[in-house]
Amino acid sequence: MTILACAEVPFFEISPIICVVGARPNFMKMAPVLRAMSAHFPPLPAVLVHTGQHYDRDMCDCLFEALHLPQPDINLEVGSGTHAVQTADIMRKFEPVLDAHKPSCIIVVGDVNSTLACTLVAAKKNIPAVHIEAGLRSHDRAMPEEINRVLTDQISDRLYYTERMAEENLRQEGILLDRVCFVGNVMIDSVMFGMANARCVKETLNTLHVDSTLVSGPLGYGVVTLHRPSNVDHPETLRALLEVLGEVSASIPLVFPVHPRTRSNIERFGLMPLIDPTRIVMLPAQGYLEMLGFLAGASLVLTDSGGLQEETTALGVPCLTLRDSTERPITVEQGTNTLVGRNRDAICGAVKEILLGKGKRGRIPELWDGHAAERIVADLYQWLHTKVAAMPSNTALQ
Ligand code: UD1
């Protein structure tokens, strides 16, 4: 008897699907996908592989707990290294995983080194790769993530994208549109899932022994994050940015959860004296629920993160992106995001406007509705069925 699973797709046997995570922004993208895979009928079997690109408790373990991500089935424990070393180590350690599990496909998310490394291994072994968050382009090849995006999309077999501009980018790069599918944004699935348990800002600060009255003034507080190599790896650039943040903090206190790369560079370049701890609260990298609490309560956000541009749009919080380009243009066109680069006047002018109540209000982009992962899994099931059905002398289909 044929069991109808979804729409007209008959029941068929699915080999495990290897789901890859490696760095902090991957965890919030994969968590809703894994939930949707187990909620699907029939459930899609997953093997969760963590490359270990990020390994600190702050950058990794806390996020697994907050996002209800299951513990990884396999941890490749690659750790830090140059891009070449890190990418090569991931590839070398991922290949035996594919040999052992013979998956029906792998799923990768985002644009980090783990994303490209694992996709490349799968492509060489003729194992289909599925890329979630395909087609985003900053058109800035100096960003390591841009290289990862372009190459991952070229060798992926199924590409899920978050905003319509991505389809145009993929088309321009010669990718056949029958491989792509508009599903919305899994980051927003996680925001909606997490907001119910977002941590109260005062509690978070109290736990960290920080005086919470600092953020209780009439203008509230701003949140800062910085970690892009282009912003934090050169002493003069980082100095200039910290000086501008100093100016901004004269108007509004800033909460600054500091990425390990950034903290080590601030210390190495001797820039700590630029930070007035009575106006800029430096914190360790924050957990997901703590960060959602900080973002949701903020008057403004200053960041160079891709994820925060999307999260602030979803939360309706004005965001100033300290970069000259964004791979997420919809957050500027429809959301609350403004690109201000590293220009002092642009940054201070935009902060002033926001504090006068003239910040962007934005609207929620199409399909950023908390159900992107369900759409991905429904499509994935059908797509895998089509592949299995096309196999010669297929025995899996009944
Ligand atoms: C990586 C991603 C970037 C993503 C960011 C989020 C790439 C190319 N970049 O950048 O897209 O936005 O993660 O955080 O994949 N470190 C620790 N503990 C950790 C992880 C890193 O101390 O758990 C330190 C190490 O000194 C390391 C440095 O941070 O050398 C940079 O880490 P890495 O993973 O290479 O890149 P990110 O800057 O985090």
Coordinates of C-alpha atoms and ligand atoms in Angstrom, one line a residue:
M1 CA 0.0 0.0 0.0
T2 CA 1.2 3.4 -0.8
I3 CA 1.3 5.8 2.2
L4 CA 0.9 9.4 1.1
A5 CA 3.3 11.5 3.0
C6 CA 2.9 15.0 1.7
A7 CA 0.6 16.1 -1.2
E8 CA 1.1 13.4 -3.9
V9 CA 4.6 12.2 -2.8
P10 CA 4.5 8.4 -2.0
F11 CA 6.4 7.1 1.0
F12 CA 9.9 6.1 0.2
E13 CA 13.0 5.1 2.1
I14 CA 15.4 8.0 2.7
S15 CA 19.1 7.4 3.6
P16 CA 20.3 9.8 6.4
I17 CA 20.7 13.4 5.6
I18 CA 23.9 14.9 6.9
C19 CA 23.3 18.4 8.4
V20 CA 26.4 20.5 8.7
V21 CA 27.1 23.3 11.2
G22 CA 30.4 24.9 12.1
A23 CA 30.2 28.5 13.3
R24 CA 27.9 30.6 15.4
P25 CA 25.6 31.9 12.7
N26 CA 25.0 28.3 11.4
F27 CA 23.3 27.1 14.6
M28 CA 20.3 29.4 14.4
K29 CA 19.8 28.5 10.8
M30 CA 20.0 24.7 11.3
A31 CA 17.9 24.4 14.5
P32 CA 14.5 25.1 12.8
V33 CA 15.4 22.8 9.9
L34 CA 16.2 19.9 12.2
R35 CA 12.9 20.5 14.0
A36 CA 11.0 20.5 10.8
M37 CA 12.7 17.3 9.6
S38 CA 11.6 15.4 12.7
A39 CA 8.1 16.9 12.6
H40 CA 7.6 16.0 8.9
F41 CA 5.7 12.8 8.0
P42 CA 7.5 10.7 7.5
P43 CA 10.4 12.2 9.6
L44 CA 13.6 12.9 7.6
P45 CA 16.5 11.1 9.3
A46 CA 19.3 13.5 10.2
V47 CA 22.9 13.1 11.2
L48 CA 24.2 16.4 12.7
V49 CA 27.9 17.1 12.0
H50 CA 29.6 20.0 13.8
T51 CA 32.9 20.9 12.2
G52 CA 34.1 22.5 15.4
Q53 CA 35.1 25.8 13.5
H54 CA 33.7 27.6 16.6
Y55 CA 34.4 25.8 19.9
D56 CA 34.3 28.3 22.8
R57 CA 31.4 27.8 25.2
D58 CA 30.2 31.3 24.5
M59 CA 30.3 30.8 20.7
C60 CA 29.0 27.3 20.6
D61 CA 27.6 25.2 23.5
C62 CA 25.4 27.9 24.9
L63 CA 23.7 28.3 21.5
F64 CA 23.0 24.6 21.2
E65 CA 21.1 24.7 24.5
A66 CA 19.2 27.9 23.7
L67 CA 18.2 26.8 20.3
H68 CA 17.2 23.2 21.4
L69 CA 19.7 21.9 18.9
P70 CA 20.5 18.2 19.6
Q71 CA 24.1 17.4 20.5
P72 CA 26.1 16.8 17.3
D73 CA 26.4 13.1 16.3
I74 CA 29.9 13.9 15.0
N75 CA 32.3 16.7 16.0
L76 CA 35.2 17.1 13.6
E77 CA 37.0 19.4 16.2
V78 CA 38.9 21.4 13.6
G79 CA 39.3 24.6 15.6
S80 CA 40.9 27.8 14.4
G81 CA 43.5 28.2 11.6
T82 CA 44.1 30.2 8.5
H83 CA 41.3 30.0 6.0
A84 CA 43.3 27.4 3.9
V85 CA 44.2 25.3 6.9
Q86 CA 40.7 25.4 8.4
T87 CA 39.0 24.7 5.1
A88 CA 41.4 21.8 4.3
D89 CA 41.1 20.3 7.8
I90 CA 37.3 20.3 7.5
M91 CA 37.5 18.7 4.1
R92 CA 39.9 16.0 5.2
K93 CA 37.8 15.1 8.3
F94 CA 34.4 15.3 6.6
E95 CA 35.2 12.9 3.7
P96 CA 35.3 9.7 6.0
V97 CA 31.9 10.8 7.4
L98 CA 30.4 10.7 4.0
D99 CA 32.0 7.3 3.3
A100 CA 30.6 5.9 6.5
H101 CA 27.0 7.3 6.3
K102 CA 26.4 7.2 2.5
P103 CA 23.8 10.1 2.9
S104 CA 21.1 10.9 0.5
C105 CA 22.3 14.4 0.6
I106 CA 24.0 17.0 2.8
I107 CA 22.5 20.2 4.0
V108 CA 24.7 23.3 4.5
V109 CA 23.7 26.7 5.7
G110 CA 25.1 30.2 5.3
D111 CA 28.5 31.3 4.1
V112 CA 31.2 30.2 6.6
N113 CA 34.3 28.1 5.8
S114 CA 32.5 25.0 7.0
T115 CA 29.7 25.6 4.4
L116 CA 32.1 25.6 1.5
A117 CA 34.4 22.9 2.7
C118 CA 31.7 20.3 3.2
T119 CA 29.9 21.2 0.0
L120 CA 33.1 20.7 -2.0
V121 CA 33.7 17.3 -0.4
A122 CA 30.2 16.2 -1.2
A123 CA 30.3 17.5 -4.8
K124 CA 33.5 15.5 -5.5
K125 CA 31.8 12.4 -4.2
N126 CA 28.7 13.0 -6.3
I127 CA 26.6 13.4 -3.2
P128 CA 23.9 16.0 -3.6
A129 CA 24.3 19.2 -1.6
V130 CA 21.5 21.4 -0.4
H131 CA 22.4 25.1 0.4
I132 CA 20.1 27.1 2.7
E133 CA 20.5 30.9 2.3
A134 CA 21.7 30.7 -1.3
G135 CA 22.2 33.6 -3.6
L136 CA 23.1 36.4 -1.2
R137 CA 25.8 38.6 -2.6
S138 CA 27.7 41.6 -1.3
H139 CA 29.6 41.8 -4.6
D140 CA 32.7 42.3 -2.4
R141 CA 35.2 39.5 -3.1
A142 CA 37.4 40.8 -0.4
M143 CA 35.0 39.2 2.1
P144 CA 35.9 35.6 2.8
E145 CA 32.1 34.8 3.1
E146 CA 31.5 36.1 -0.5
I147 CA 33.9 33.6 -1.9
N148 CA 32.2 30.9 0.2
R149 CA 28.8 31.9 -1.1
V150 CA 29.6 32.0 -4.8
L151 CA 31.4 28.7 -4.8
T152 CA 28.9 26.9 -2.6
D153 CA 26.1 27.9 -4.8
Q154 CA 27.9 26.8 -8.0
I155 CA 28.3 23.2 -6.7
S156 CA 25.1 22.8 -4.8
D157 CA 22.2 20.8 -6.3
R158 CA 19.2 22.4 -4.5
L159 CA 19.4 26.1 -3.4
Y160 CA 16.9 27.7 -1.0
Y161 CA 16.9 31.5 -0.9
T162 CA 15.6 34.1 1.5
E163 CA 14.9 37.1 -0.6
R164 CA 14.0 37.6 -4.3
M165 CA 17.2 39.5 -5.2
A166 CA 19.0 36.2 -4.5
E167 CA 17.3 34.5 -7.5
E168 CA 18.6 37.3 -9.8
N169 CA 22.1 36.9 -8.4
L170 CA 22.0 33.1 -9.0
R171 CA 20.6 33.6 -12.5
Q172 CA 23.4 36.0 -13.4
E173 CA 25.9 33.4 -12.3
G174 CA 24.4 30.9 -14.7
I175 CA 22.7 28.7 -12.2
L176 CA 19.7 27.0 -13.6
L177 CA 16.5 28.3 -11.9
D178 CA 15.0 24.7 -11.7
R179 CA 17.6 24.2 -8.9
V180 CA 16.4 27.2 -6.8
C181 CA 13.5 27.7 -4.5
F182 CA 12.2 30.7 -2.6
V183 CA 11.3 29.7 1.0
G184 CA 11.9 32.7 3.2
N185 CA 14.4 33.0 6.0
V186 CA 15.1 30.3 8.6
M187 CA 16.9 33.0 10.8
I188 CA 13.5 34.4 11.4
D189 CA 12.1 31.0 12.3
S190 CA 14.7 31.0 15.1
V191 CA 13.9 34.6 16.2
M192 CA 10.2 33.7 16.5
F193 CA 11.0 30.5 18.3
G194 CA 13.5 32.2 20.7
M195 CA 11.5 35.4 21.5
A196 CA 9.2 33.5 23.9
N197 CA 12.2 32.8 26.1
A198 CA 14.4 35.9 25.4
R199 CA 16.2 36.8 28.5
C200 CA 15.4 40.0 30.4
V201 CA 18.3 42.6 29.8
K202 CA 18.5 43.5 33.5
E203 CA 18.8 39.9 34.6
T204 CA 21.5 39.2 32.1
L205 CA 23.4 42.3 33.2
N206 CA 22.9 41.4 36.9
T207 CA 24.2 37.9 36.2
L208 CA 27.3 39.5 34.7
H209 CA 27.6 41.8 37.7
V210 CA 27.0 44.9 35.5
D211 CA 25.1 47.8 36.9
S212 CA 21.8 47.7 34.9
T213 CA 20.9 51.4 35.7
L214 CA 23.3 52.2 32.8
V215 CA 20.8 51.0 30.3
S216 CA 17.7 52.4 32.0
G217 CA 18.0 56.0 30.9
P218 CA 15.4 57.8 28.9
L219 CA 17.0 57.0 25.6
G220 CA 17.6 53.4 26.5
Y221 CA 20.7 51.8 25.1
G222 CA 22.4 50.7 21.8
V223 CA 23.9 47.3 21.0
V224 CA 27.2 47.0 19.2
T225 CA 28.8 44.0 17.6
L226 CA 32.0 43.9 15.4
H227 CA 33.9 41.0 14.0
R228 CA 34.5 41.4 10.3
P229 CA 38.2 41.1 9.5
S230 CA 37.8 44.4 7.4
N231 CA 36.7 46.2 10.6
V232 CA 38.7 44.6 13.3
D233 CA 42.0 43.2 11.9
H234 CA 43.8 46.5 11.2
P235 CA 44.8 48.7 14.1
E236 CA 43.9 52.1 12.5
T237 CA 40.5 50.9 11.3
L238 CA 39.6 49.4 14.6
R239 CA 40.9 52.5 16.5
A240 CA 38.8 54.8 14.3
L241 CA 35.7 52.7 14.8
L242 CA 36.2 52.6 18.6
E243 CA 36.6 56.4 18.6
V244 CA 33.3 56.8 16.8
L245 CA 31.6 54.4 19.2
G246 CA 33.1 56.6 22.0
E247 CA 31.3 59.6 20.4
V248 CA 28.1 57.8 20.0
S249 CA 28.2 56.6 23.6
A250 CA 28.2 60.2 24.8
S251 CA 24.6 60.3 23.6
I252 CA 23.5 56.8 24.4
P253 CA 25.1 54.0 26.4
L254 CA 26.2 51.0 24.5
V255 CA 26.2 47.3 25.2
F256 CA 29.0 45.6 23.4
P257 CA 29.2 41.7 23.4
V258 CA 32.7 41.2 22.0
H259 CA 33.6 38.4 19.6
P260 CA 36.8 36.6 20.5
R261 CA 38.6 37.9 17.4
T262 CA 37.7 41.5 18.2
R263 CA 38.6 41.2 21.9
S264 CA 42.0 39.8 21.1
N265 CA 42.7 42.6 18.6
I266 CA 41.6 45.4 20.9
E267 CA 44.0 44.0 23.5
R268 CA 46.8 43.3 21.0
F269 CA 46.6 46.8 19.5
G270 CA 46.5 48.5 22.9
L271 CA 43.1 50.1 22.2
M272 CA 41.4 49.2 25.5
P273 CA 41.9 52.8 26.9
L274 CA 39.5 54.1 24.2
I275 CA 36.6 52.3 25.8
D276 CA 35.0 54.2 28.7
P277 CA 33.4 51.4 30.8
T278 CA 30.9 53.8 32.2
R279 CA 29.4 54.3 28.7
I280 CA 30.3 51.2 26.8
V281 CA 29.7 47.9 28.6
M282 CA 32.0 45.2 27.1
L283 CA 30.5 41.7 27.6
P284 CA 31.6 38.3 26.5
A285 CA 30.0 36.9 23.4
Q286 CA 26.3 36.4 24.4
G287 CA 24.0 33.4 24.2
Y288 CA 21.2 33.5 21.7
L289 CA 18.4 34.2 24.2
E290 CA 20.4 36.9 26.0
M291 CA 21.2 38.5 22.6
L292 CA 17.6 38.4 21.6
G293 CA 16.7 40.2 24.8
F294 CA 19.4 42.9 24.2
L295 CA 18.2 43.4 20.6
A296 CA 14.5 43.5 21.2
G297 CA 15.0 46.1 24.0
A298 CA 17.5 48.3 22.1
S299 CA 16.9 51.8 20.7
L300 CA 19.4 51.1 18.0
V301 CA 22.0 48.5 16.8
L302 CA 25.4 49.2 15.3
T303 CA 26.9 46.1 13.7
D304 CA 28.8 44.4 10.9
S305 CA 27.1 41.1 11.3
G306 CA 24.9 39.7 8.6
G307 CA 22.5 37.9 11.0
L308 CA 21.9 41.0 13.1
Q309 CA 20.8 43.0 10.0
E310 CA 18.0 40.4 9.5
E311 CA 17.1 40.0 13.2
T312 CA 16.8 43.8 13.7
T313 CA 14.5 44.0 10.6
A314 CA 12.4 41.2 12.1
L315 CA 12.2 42.9 15.5
G316 CA 11.6 46.4 14.1
V317 CA 14.8 47.9 15.7
P318 CA 16.8 50.5 13.7
C319 CA 20.1 49.0 12.6
L320 CA 23.2 50.8 11.3
T321 CA 25.5 48.5 9.4
L322 CA 29.2 49.5 9.7
R323 CA 30.0 48.2 6.2
D324 CA 29.9 49.6 2.7
S325 CA 27.9 46.8 1.2
T326 CA 25.4 44.2 2.3
E327 CA 24.5 40.8 0.9
R328 CA 21.1 41.3 2.4
P329 CA 19.7 44.3 0.5
I330 CA 16.1 43.6 1.5
T331 CA 16.9 44.7 5.1
V332 CA 17.8 48.1 3.7
E333 CA 15.0 48.4 1.1
Q334 CA 12.2 47.1 3.3
G335 CA 13.6 46.6 6.8
T336 CA 15.2 48.8 9.4
N337 CA 18.8 48.7 8.1
T338 CA 20.9 51.6 6.9
L339 CA 24.5 51.2 5.5
V340 CA 26.7 53.7 7.1
G341 CA 30.2 52.3 6.4
R342 CA 32.9 53.5 8.7
N343 CA 32.3 57.2 8.1
R344 CA 32.2 59.1 11.3
D345 CA 29.7 61.8 10.1
A346 CA 27.4 59.2 8.5
I347 CA 27.4 57.1 11.7
C348 CA 26.9 60.0 14.2
G349 CA 24.3 61.6 11.9
A350 CA 22.3 58.4 11.6
V351 CA 22.4 57.9 15.4
K352 CA 21.1 61.4 15.9
E353 CA 18.2 60.8 13.6
I354 CA 17.3 57.6 15.4
L355 CA 17.5 59.3 18.8
L356 CA 15.1 62.0 17.5
G357 CA 12.6 59.2 16.7
K358 CA 13.3 59.3 12.9
G359 CA 14.8 55.8 12.6
K360 CA 13.5 53.4 10.0
R361 CA 10.4 51.4 11.1
G362 CA 10.6 49.0 8.2
R363 CA 8.3 46.1 7.4
I364 CA 8.6 42.3 7.5
P365 CA 9.9 41.0 4.1
E366 CA 8.0 38.4 2.1
L367 CA 8.0 34.9 3.7
W368 CA 9.9 36.0 6.8
D369 CA 7.1 34.4 8.7
G370 CA 8.6 31.8 10.9
H371 CA 7.8 28.9 8.6
A372 CA 10.7 28.8 6.2
A373 CA 12.1 25.5 7.6
E374 CA 8.8 23.8 7.0
R375 CA 8.7 24.9 3.4
I376 CA 12.3 23.7 3.0
V377 CA 11.6 20.3 4.3
A378 CA 8.4 19.9 2.3
D379 CA 10.3 20.7 -0.9
L380 CA 13.3 18.6 0.1
Y381 CA 11.2 15.6 0.5
Q382 CA 9.7 16.0 -2.9
W383 CA 13.0 16.7 -4.4
L384 CA 14.6 13.6 -2.9
H385 CA 11.7 11.6 -4.1
T386 CA 12.3 12.8 -7.6
K387 CA 15.9 11.9 -7.4
V388 CA 15.2 8.4 -6.0
A389 CA 12.5 7.8 -8.6
A390 CA 15.0 8.7 -11.4
M391 CA 17.6 6.2 -10.2
P392 CA 18.1 3.2 -12.5
S393 CA 16.7 -0.2 -11.2
N394 CA 15.3 1.6 -8.2
T395 CA 14.4 -0.6 -5.3
A396 CA 13.7 2.0 -2.7
L397 CA 10.3 3.0 -4.2
Q398 CA 7.4 0.6 -3.6
Ligands
UD1_1 C1 33.2 33.2 11.3 C2 32.6 33.3 9.9 C3 31.8 34.5 9.7 C4 30.7 34.6 10.8 C5 31.4 34.5 12.1 C6 30.5 34.6 13.3 C7 34.1 32.4 8.1 C8 34.9 32.7 6.9 N1 33.7 33.4 8.9 O1 34.1 34.3 11.4 O2 31.1 34.5 8.5 O3 30.0 35.8 10.7 O4 32.2 33.3 12.2 O5 31.1 34.5 14.5 O6 33.8 31.2 8.2 N2 37.7 32.1 18.0 C9 37.6 31.8 19.4 N3 36.6 30.9 19.8 C10 35.8 30.4 18.9 C11 35.8 30.7 17.5 C12 36.8 31.6 17.1 O7 38.4 32.2 20.2 O8 34.9 29.6 19.3 C13 38.7 33.1 17.6 C14 40.0 32.4 17.1 O9 41.1 33.1 17.5 C15 39.8 32.5 15.6 C16 39.0 33.8 15.4 O10 38.2 33.9 16.6 O11 41.1 32.6 14.9 C17 38.2 33.9 14.2 O12 37.4 32.7 14.2 P1 36.9 32.1 12.7 O13 36.0 31.0 12.9 O14 38.1 31.9 11.9 O15 36.2 33.3 12.0 P2 35.1 34.3 12.6 O16 35.8 35.7 12.6 O17 34.5 33.9 13.9

